[in-house]
PDB file of C-alpha atoms in Angstrom:
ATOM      1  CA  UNK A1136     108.660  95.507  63.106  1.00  0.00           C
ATOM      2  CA  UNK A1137     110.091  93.596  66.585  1.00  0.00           C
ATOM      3  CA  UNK A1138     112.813  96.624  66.823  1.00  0.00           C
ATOM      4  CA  UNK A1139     109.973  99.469  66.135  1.00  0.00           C
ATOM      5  CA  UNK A1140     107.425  97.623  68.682  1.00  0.00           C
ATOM      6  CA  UNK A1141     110.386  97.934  71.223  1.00  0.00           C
ATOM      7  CA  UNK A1142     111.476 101.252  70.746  1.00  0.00           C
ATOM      8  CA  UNK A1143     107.703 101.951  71.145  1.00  0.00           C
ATOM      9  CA  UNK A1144     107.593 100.170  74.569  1.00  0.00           C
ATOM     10  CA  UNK A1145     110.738 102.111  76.043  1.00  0.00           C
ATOM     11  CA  UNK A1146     109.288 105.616  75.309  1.00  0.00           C
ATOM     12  CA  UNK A1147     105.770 104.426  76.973  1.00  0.00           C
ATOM     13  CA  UNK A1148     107.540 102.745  80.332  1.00  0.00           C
ATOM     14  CA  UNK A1149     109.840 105.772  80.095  1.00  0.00           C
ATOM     15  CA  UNK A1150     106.743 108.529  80.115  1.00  0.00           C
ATOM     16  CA  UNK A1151     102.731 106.998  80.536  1.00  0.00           C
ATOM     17  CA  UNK A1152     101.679 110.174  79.115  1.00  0.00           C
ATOM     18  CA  UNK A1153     102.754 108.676  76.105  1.00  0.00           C
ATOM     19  CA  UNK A1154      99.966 106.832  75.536  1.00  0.00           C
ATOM     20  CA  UNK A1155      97.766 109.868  75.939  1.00  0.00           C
ATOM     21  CA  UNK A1156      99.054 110.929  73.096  1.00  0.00           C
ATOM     22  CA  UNK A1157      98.858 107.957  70.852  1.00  0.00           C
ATOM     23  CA  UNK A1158      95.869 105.996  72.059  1.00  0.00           C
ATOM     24  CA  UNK A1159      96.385 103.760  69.413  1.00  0.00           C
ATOM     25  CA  UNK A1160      99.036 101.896  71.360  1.00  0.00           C
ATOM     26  CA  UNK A1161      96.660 100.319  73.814  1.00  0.00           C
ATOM     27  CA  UNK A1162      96.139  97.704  70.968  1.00  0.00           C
ATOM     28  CA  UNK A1163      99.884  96.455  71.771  1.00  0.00           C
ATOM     29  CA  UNK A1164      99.308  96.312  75.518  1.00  0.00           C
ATOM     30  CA  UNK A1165      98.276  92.265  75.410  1.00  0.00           C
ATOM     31  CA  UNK A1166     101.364  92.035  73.369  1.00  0.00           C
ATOM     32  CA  UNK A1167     103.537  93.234  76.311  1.00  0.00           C
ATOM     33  CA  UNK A1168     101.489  91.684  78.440  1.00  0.00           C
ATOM     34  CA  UNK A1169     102.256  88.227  77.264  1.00  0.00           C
ATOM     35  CA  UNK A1170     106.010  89.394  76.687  1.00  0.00           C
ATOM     36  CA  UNK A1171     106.070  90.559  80.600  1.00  0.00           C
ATOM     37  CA  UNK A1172     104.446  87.260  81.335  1.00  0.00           C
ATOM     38  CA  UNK A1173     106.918  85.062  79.391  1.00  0.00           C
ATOM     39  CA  UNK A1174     109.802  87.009  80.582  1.00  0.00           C
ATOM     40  CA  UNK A1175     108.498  85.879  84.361  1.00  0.00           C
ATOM     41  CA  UNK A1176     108.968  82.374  83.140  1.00  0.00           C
ATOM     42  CA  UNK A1177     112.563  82.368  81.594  1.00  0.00           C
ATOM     43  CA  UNK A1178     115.780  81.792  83.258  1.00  0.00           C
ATOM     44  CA  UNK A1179     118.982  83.479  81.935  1.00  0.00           C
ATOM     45  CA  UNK A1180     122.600  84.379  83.531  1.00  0.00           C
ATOM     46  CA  UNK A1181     124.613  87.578  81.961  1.00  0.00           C
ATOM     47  CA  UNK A1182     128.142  87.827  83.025  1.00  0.00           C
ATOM     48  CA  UNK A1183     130.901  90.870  82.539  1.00  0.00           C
ATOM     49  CA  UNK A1184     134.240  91.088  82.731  1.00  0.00           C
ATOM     50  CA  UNK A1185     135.945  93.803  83.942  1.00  0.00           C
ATOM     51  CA  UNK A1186     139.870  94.557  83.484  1.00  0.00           C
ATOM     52  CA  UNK A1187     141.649  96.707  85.298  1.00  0.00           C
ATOM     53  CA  UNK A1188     145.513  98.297  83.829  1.00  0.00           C
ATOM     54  CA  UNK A1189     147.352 100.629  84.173  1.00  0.00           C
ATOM     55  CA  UNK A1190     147.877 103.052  81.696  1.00  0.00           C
ATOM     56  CA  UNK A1191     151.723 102.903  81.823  1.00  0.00           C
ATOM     57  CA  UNK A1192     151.533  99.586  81.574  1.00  0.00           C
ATOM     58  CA  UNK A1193     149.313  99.730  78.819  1.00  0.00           C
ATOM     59  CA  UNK A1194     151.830 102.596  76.985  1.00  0.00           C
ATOM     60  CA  UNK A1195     154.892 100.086  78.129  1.00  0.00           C
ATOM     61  CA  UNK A1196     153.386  97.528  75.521  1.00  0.00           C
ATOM     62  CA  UNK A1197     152.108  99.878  72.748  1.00  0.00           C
ATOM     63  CA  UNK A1198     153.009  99.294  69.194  1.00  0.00           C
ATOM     64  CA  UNK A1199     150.081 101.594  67.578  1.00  0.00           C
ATOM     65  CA  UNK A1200     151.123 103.175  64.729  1.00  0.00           C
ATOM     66  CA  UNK A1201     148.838 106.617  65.284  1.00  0.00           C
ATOM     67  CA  UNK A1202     150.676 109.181  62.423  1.00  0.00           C
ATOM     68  CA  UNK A1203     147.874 108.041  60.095  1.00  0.00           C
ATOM     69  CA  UNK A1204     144.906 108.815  62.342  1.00  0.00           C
ATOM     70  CA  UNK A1205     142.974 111.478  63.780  1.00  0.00           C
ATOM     71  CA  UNK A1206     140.859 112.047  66.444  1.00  0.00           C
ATOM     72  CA  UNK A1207     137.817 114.173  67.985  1.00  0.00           C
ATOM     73  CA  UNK A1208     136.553 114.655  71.479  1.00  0.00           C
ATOM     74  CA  UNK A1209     132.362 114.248  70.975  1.00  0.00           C
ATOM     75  CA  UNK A1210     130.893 115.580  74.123  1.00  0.00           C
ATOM     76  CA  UNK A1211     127.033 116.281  72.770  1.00  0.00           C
ATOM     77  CA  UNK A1212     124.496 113.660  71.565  1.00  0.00           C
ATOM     78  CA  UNK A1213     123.837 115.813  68.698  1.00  0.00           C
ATOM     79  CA  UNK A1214     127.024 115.949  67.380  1.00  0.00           C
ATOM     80  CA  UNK A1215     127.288 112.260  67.411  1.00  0.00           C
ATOM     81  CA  UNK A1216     124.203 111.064  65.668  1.00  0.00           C
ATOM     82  CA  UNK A1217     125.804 110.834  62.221  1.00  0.00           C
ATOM     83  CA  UNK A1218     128.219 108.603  63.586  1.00  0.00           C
ATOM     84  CA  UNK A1219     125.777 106.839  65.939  1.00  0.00           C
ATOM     85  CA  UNK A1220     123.088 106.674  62.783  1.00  0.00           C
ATOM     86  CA  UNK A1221     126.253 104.648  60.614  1.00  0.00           C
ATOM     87  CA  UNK A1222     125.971 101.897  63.349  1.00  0.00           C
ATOM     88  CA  UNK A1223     122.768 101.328  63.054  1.00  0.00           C
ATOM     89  CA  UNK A1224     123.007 101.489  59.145  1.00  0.00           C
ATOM     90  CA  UNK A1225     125.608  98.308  59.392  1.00  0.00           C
ATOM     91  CA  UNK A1226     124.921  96.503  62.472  1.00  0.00           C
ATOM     92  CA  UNK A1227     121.303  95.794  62.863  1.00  0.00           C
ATOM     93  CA  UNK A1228     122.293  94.233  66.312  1.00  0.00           C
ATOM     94  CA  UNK A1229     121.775  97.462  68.134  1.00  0.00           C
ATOM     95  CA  UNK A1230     118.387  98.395  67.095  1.00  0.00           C
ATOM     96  CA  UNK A1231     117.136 102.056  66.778  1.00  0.00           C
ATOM     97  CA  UNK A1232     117.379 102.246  70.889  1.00  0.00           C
ATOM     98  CA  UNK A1233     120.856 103.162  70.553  1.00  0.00           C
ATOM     99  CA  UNK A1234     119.903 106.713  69.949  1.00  0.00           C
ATOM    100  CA  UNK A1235     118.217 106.667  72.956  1.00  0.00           C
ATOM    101  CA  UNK A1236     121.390 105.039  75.065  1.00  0.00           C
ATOM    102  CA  UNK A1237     123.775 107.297  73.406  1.00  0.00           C
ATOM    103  CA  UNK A1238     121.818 110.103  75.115  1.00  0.00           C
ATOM    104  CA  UNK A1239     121.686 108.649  78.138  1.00  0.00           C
ATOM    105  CA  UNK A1240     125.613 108.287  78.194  1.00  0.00           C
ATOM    106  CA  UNK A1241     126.353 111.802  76.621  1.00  0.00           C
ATOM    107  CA  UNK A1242     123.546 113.326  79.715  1.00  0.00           C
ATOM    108  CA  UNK A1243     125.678 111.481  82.612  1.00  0.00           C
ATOM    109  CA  UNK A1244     128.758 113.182  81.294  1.00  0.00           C
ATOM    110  CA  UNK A1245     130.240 110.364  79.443  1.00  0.00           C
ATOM    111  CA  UNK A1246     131.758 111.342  76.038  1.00  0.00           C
ATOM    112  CA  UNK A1247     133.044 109.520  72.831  1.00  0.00           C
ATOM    113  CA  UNK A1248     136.048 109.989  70.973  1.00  0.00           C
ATOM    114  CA  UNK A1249     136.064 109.168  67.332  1.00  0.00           C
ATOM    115  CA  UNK A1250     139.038 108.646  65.089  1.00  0.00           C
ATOM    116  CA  UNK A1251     139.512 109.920  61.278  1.00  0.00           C
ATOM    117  CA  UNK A1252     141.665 108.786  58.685  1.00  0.00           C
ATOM    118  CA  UNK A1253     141.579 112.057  55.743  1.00  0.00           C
ATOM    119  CA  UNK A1254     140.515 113.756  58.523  1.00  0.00           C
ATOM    120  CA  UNK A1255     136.735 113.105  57.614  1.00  0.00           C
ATOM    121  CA  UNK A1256     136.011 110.276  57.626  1.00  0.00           C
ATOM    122  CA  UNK A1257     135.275 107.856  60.377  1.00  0.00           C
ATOM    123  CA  UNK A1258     137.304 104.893  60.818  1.00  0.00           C
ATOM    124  CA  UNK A1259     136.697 103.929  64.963  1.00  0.00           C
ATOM    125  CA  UNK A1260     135.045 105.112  68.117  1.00  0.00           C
ATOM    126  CA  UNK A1261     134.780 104.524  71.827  1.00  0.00           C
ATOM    127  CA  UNK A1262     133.216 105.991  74.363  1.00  0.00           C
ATOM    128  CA  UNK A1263     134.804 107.506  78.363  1.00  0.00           C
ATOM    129  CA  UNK A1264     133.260 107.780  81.380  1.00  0.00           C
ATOM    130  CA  UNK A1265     134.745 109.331  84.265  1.00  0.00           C
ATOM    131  CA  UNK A1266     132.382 109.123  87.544  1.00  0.00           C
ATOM    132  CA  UNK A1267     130.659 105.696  87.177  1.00  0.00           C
ATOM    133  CA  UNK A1268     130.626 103.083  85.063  1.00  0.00           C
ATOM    134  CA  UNK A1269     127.061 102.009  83.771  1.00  0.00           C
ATOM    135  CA  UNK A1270     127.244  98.359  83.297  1.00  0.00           C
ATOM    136  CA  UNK A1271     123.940  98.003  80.607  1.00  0.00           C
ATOM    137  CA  UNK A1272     124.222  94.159  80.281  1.00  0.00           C
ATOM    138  CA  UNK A1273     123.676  93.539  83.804  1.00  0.00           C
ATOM    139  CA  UNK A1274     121.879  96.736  84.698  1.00  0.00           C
ATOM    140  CA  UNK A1275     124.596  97.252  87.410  1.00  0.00           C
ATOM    141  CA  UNK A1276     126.464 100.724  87.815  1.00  0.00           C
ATOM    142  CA  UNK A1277     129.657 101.084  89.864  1.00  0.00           C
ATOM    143  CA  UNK A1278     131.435 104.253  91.078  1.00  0.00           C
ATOM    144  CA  UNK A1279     135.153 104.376  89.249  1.00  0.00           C
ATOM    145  CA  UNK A1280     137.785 104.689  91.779  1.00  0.00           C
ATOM    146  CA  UNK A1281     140.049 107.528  92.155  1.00  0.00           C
ATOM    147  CA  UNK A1282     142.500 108.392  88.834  1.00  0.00           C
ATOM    148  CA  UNK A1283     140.594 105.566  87.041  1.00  0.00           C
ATOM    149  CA  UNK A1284     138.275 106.030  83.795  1.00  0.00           C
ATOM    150  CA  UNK A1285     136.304 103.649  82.003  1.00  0.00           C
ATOM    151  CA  UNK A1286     136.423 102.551  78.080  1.00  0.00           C
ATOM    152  CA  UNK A1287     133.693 101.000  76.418  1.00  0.00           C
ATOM    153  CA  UNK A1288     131.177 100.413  73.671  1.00  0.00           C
ATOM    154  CA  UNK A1289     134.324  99.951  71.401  1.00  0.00           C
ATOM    155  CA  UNK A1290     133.485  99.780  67.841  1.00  0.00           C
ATOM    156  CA  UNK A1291     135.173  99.968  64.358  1.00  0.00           C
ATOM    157  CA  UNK A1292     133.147 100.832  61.120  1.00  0.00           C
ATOM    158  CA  UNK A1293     132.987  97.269  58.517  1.00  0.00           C
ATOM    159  CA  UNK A1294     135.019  98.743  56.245  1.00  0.00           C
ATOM    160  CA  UNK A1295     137.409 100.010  57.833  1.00  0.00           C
ATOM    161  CA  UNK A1296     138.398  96.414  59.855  1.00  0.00           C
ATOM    162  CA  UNK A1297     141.649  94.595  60.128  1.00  0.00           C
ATOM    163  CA  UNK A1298     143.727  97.536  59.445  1.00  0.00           C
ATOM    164  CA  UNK A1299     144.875  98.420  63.302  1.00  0.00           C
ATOM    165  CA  UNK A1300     142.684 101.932  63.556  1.00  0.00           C
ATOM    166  CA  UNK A1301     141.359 100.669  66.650  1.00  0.00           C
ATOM    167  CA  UNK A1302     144.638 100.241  68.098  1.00  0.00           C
ATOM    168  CA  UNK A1303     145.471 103.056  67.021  1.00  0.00           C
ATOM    169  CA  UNK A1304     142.491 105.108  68.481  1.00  0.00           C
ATOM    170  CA  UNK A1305     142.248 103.157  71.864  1.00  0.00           C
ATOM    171  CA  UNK A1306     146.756 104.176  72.494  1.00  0.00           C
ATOM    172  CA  UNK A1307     145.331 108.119  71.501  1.00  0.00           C
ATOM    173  CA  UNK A1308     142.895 107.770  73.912  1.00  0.00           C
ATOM    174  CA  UNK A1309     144.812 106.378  76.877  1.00  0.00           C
ATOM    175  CA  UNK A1310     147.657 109.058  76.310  1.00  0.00           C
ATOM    176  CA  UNK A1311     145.047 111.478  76.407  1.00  0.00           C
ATOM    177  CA  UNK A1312     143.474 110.580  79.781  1.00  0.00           C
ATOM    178  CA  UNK A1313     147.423 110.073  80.959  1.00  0.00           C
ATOM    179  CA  UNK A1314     147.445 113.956  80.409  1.00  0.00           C
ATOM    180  CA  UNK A1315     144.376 114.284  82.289  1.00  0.00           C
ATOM    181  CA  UNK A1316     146.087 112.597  85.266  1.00  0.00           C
ATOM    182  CA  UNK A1317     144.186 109.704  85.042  1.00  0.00           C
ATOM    183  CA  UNK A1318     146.538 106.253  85.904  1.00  0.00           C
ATOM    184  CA  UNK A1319     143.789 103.623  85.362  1.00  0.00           C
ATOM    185  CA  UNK A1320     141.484 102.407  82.833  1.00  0.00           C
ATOM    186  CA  UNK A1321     138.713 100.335  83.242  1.00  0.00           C
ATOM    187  CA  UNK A1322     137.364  97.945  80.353  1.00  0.00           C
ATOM    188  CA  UNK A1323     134.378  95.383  80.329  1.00  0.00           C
ATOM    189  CA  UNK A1324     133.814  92.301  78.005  1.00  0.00           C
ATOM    190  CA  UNK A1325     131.679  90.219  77.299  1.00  0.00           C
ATOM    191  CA  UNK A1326     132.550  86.101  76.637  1.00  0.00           C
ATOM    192  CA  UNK A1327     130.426  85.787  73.085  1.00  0.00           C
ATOM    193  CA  UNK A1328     132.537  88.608  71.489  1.00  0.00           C
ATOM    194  CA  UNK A1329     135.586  86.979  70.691  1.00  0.00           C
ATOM    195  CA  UNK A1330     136.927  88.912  68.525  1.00  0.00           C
ATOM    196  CA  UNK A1331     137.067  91.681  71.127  1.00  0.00           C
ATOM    197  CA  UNK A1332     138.797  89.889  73.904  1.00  0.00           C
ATOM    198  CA  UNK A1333     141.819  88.859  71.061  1.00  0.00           C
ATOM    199  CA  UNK A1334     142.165  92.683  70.070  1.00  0.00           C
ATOM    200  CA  UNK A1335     142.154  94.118  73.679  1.00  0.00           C
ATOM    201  CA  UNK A1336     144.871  90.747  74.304  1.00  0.00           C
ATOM    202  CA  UNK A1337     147.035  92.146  71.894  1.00  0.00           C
ATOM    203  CA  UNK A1338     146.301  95.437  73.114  1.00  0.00           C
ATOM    204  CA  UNK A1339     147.764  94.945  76.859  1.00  0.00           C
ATOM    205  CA  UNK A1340     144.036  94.305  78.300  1.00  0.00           C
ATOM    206  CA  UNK A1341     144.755  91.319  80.423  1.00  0.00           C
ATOM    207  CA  UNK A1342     143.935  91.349  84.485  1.00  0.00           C
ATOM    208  CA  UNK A1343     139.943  90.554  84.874  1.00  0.00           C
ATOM    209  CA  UNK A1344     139.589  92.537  87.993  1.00  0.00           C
ATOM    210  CA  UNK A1345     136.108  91.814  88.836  1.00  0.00           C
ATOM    211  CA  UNK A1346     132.720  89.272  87.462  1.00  0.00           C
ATOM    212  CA  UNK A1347     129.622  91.230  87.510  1.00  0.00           C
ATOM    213  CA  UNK A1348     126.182  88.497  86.858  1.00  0.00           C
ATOM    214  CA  UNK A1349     123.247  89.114  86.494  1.00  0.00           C
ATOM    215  CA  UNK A1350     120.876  85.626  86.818  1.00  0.00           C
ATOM    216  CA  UNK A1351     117.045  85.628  85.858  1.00  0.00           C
ATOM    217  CA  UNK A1352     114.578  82.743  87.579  1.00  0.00           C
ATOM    218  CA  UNK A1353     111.304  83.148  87.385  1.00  0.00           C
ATOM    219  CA  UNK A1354     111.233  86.300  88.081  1.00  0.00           C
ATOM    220  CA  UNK A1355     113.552  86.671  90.828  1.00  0.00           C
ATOM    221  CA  UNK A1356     116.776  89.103  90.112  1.00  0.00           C
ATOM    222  CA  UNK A1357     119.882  88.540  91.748  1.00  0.00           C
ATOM    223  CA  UNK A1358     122.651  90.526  90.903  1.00  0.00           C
ATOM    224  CA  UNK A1359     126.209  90.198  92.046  1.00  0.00           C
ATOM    225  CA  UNK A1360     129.556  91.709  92.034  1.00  0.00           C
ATOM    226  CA  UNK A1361     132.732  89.127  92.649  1.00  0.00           C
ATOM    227  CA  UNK A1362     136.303  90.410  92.845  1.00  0.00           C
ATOM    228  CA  UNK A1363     138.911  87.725  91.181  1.00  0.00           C
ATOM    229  CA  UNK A1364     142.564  87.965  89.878  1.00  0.00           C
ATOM    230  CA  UNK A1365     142.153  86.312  86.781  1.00  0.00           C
ATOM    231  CA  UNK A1366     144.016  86.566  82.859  1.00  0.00           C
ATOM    232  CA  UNK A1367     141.688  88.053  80.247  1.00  0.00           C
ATOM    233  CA  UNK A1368     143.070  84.915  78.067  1.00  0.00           C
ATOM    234  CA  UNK A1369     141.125  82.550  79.863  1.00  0.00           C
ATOM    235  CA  UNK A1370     137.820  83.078  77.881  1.00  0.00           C
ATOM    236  CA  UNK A1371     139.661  82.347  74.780  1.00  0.00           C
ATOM    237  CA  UNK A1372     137.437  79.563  73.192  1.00  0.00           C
ATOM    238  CA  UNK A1373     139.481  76.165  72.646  1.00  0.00           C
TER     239      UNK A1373
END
């Protein structure tokens, strides 16, 4: 009900006309009202972690095994939903307004690539972007410098965990953009997801090249961008 009331909220703020159409949703508006109201009154701090390597570097380290896997440029929002529309199936986190981000990313020009094992069936995916880099935790967006591309939204089906495909699918991808004459890739974290920050670790991911925060006070947004030289192995809980 709480993830259908949101997706319900984005398409209204996203188009009033919305509402025209479905008058029935002006019973929700104290509902949002309150939410807007108690969203005035909280405090909060998001924080993201952005590494910066080079791709030779990264290839200098690589032990992927990639024989076993296969691979697929996705470049249309179509194309992906099946894949998209298994996320959602198993991880309940994301909500039915991933659709709508996925076509946000795929309309900017980013694109997804998505490994197979049997060639059918999904194991891994993770998405590129090439121009800027759209920072969704912190609502931030930066411009990638020159020969540098961004990786992110890295995920690996339940099933298919703990068996290196990621690996695997993240070395493809690098070599890949090494062919495109890209020398730089870009990758953002976040502290919670542990799990993440050991993989990309093991990976080769280790210079945190910049903090982006975003901090929430009653109502005031201050957003902030802080270049550091710092390991990736520092946010390793103790």
């Amino acid at each position: 009900m709480g993830d259908s009331l949101r997706l319900l909220k984005y398409r209204a703020k996203q188009n009033p006309l919305y509402f025209l159409k479905r008058p029935w949703l002006m019973f929700f508006l104290p509902f949002w009202g309150a939410q807007f109201i108690l969203g005035r009154l909280k405090s909060c701090t998001s924080v993201v972690y952005l590494t910066e390597t080079s791709i030779e570097e990264l290839l200098a380290k690589s032990r992927a095994r990639t024989e076993s896997l296969r691979w697929r440029v996705v470049r249309d929002s179509a194309e992906f939903a099946v894949y998209a529309r298994e996320r959602v199936e198993e991880d309940r986190a994301v909500g039915r307004l991933y659709f709508e981000e996925v076509d946000r990313r795929f309309a900017r020009g980013d694109f997804a690539v998505v490994g197979f094992v049997d060639d059918c069936c999904p194991v891994a995916y993770v998405f590129i972007c090439t121009a800027r880099a759209v920072f969704t935790p912190v609502n931030m967006t930066l411009p990638l410098p020159r020969a540098t591309f961004g990786l992110y939204d890295v995920y690996t089906y339940e099933k298919f965990r703990g068996r290196g495909y990621y690996s695997s699918l993240f070395d493809q991808s690098v070599r890949m953009m090494l062919h495109r004459d890209f020398e730089k890739v870009w990758l953002w974290l976040m502290v919670h997801n542990q799990g993440s920050i050991r993989v990309h670790l093991a990976i080769g991911i280790n210079l945190i090249s910049k903090i982006l925060t975003e901090k929430i006070s009653f109502g005031i947004i201050k957003r902030t961008v802080t270049d550091v030289n710092i390991s990736l192995d520092n946010l390793i809980s103790k």
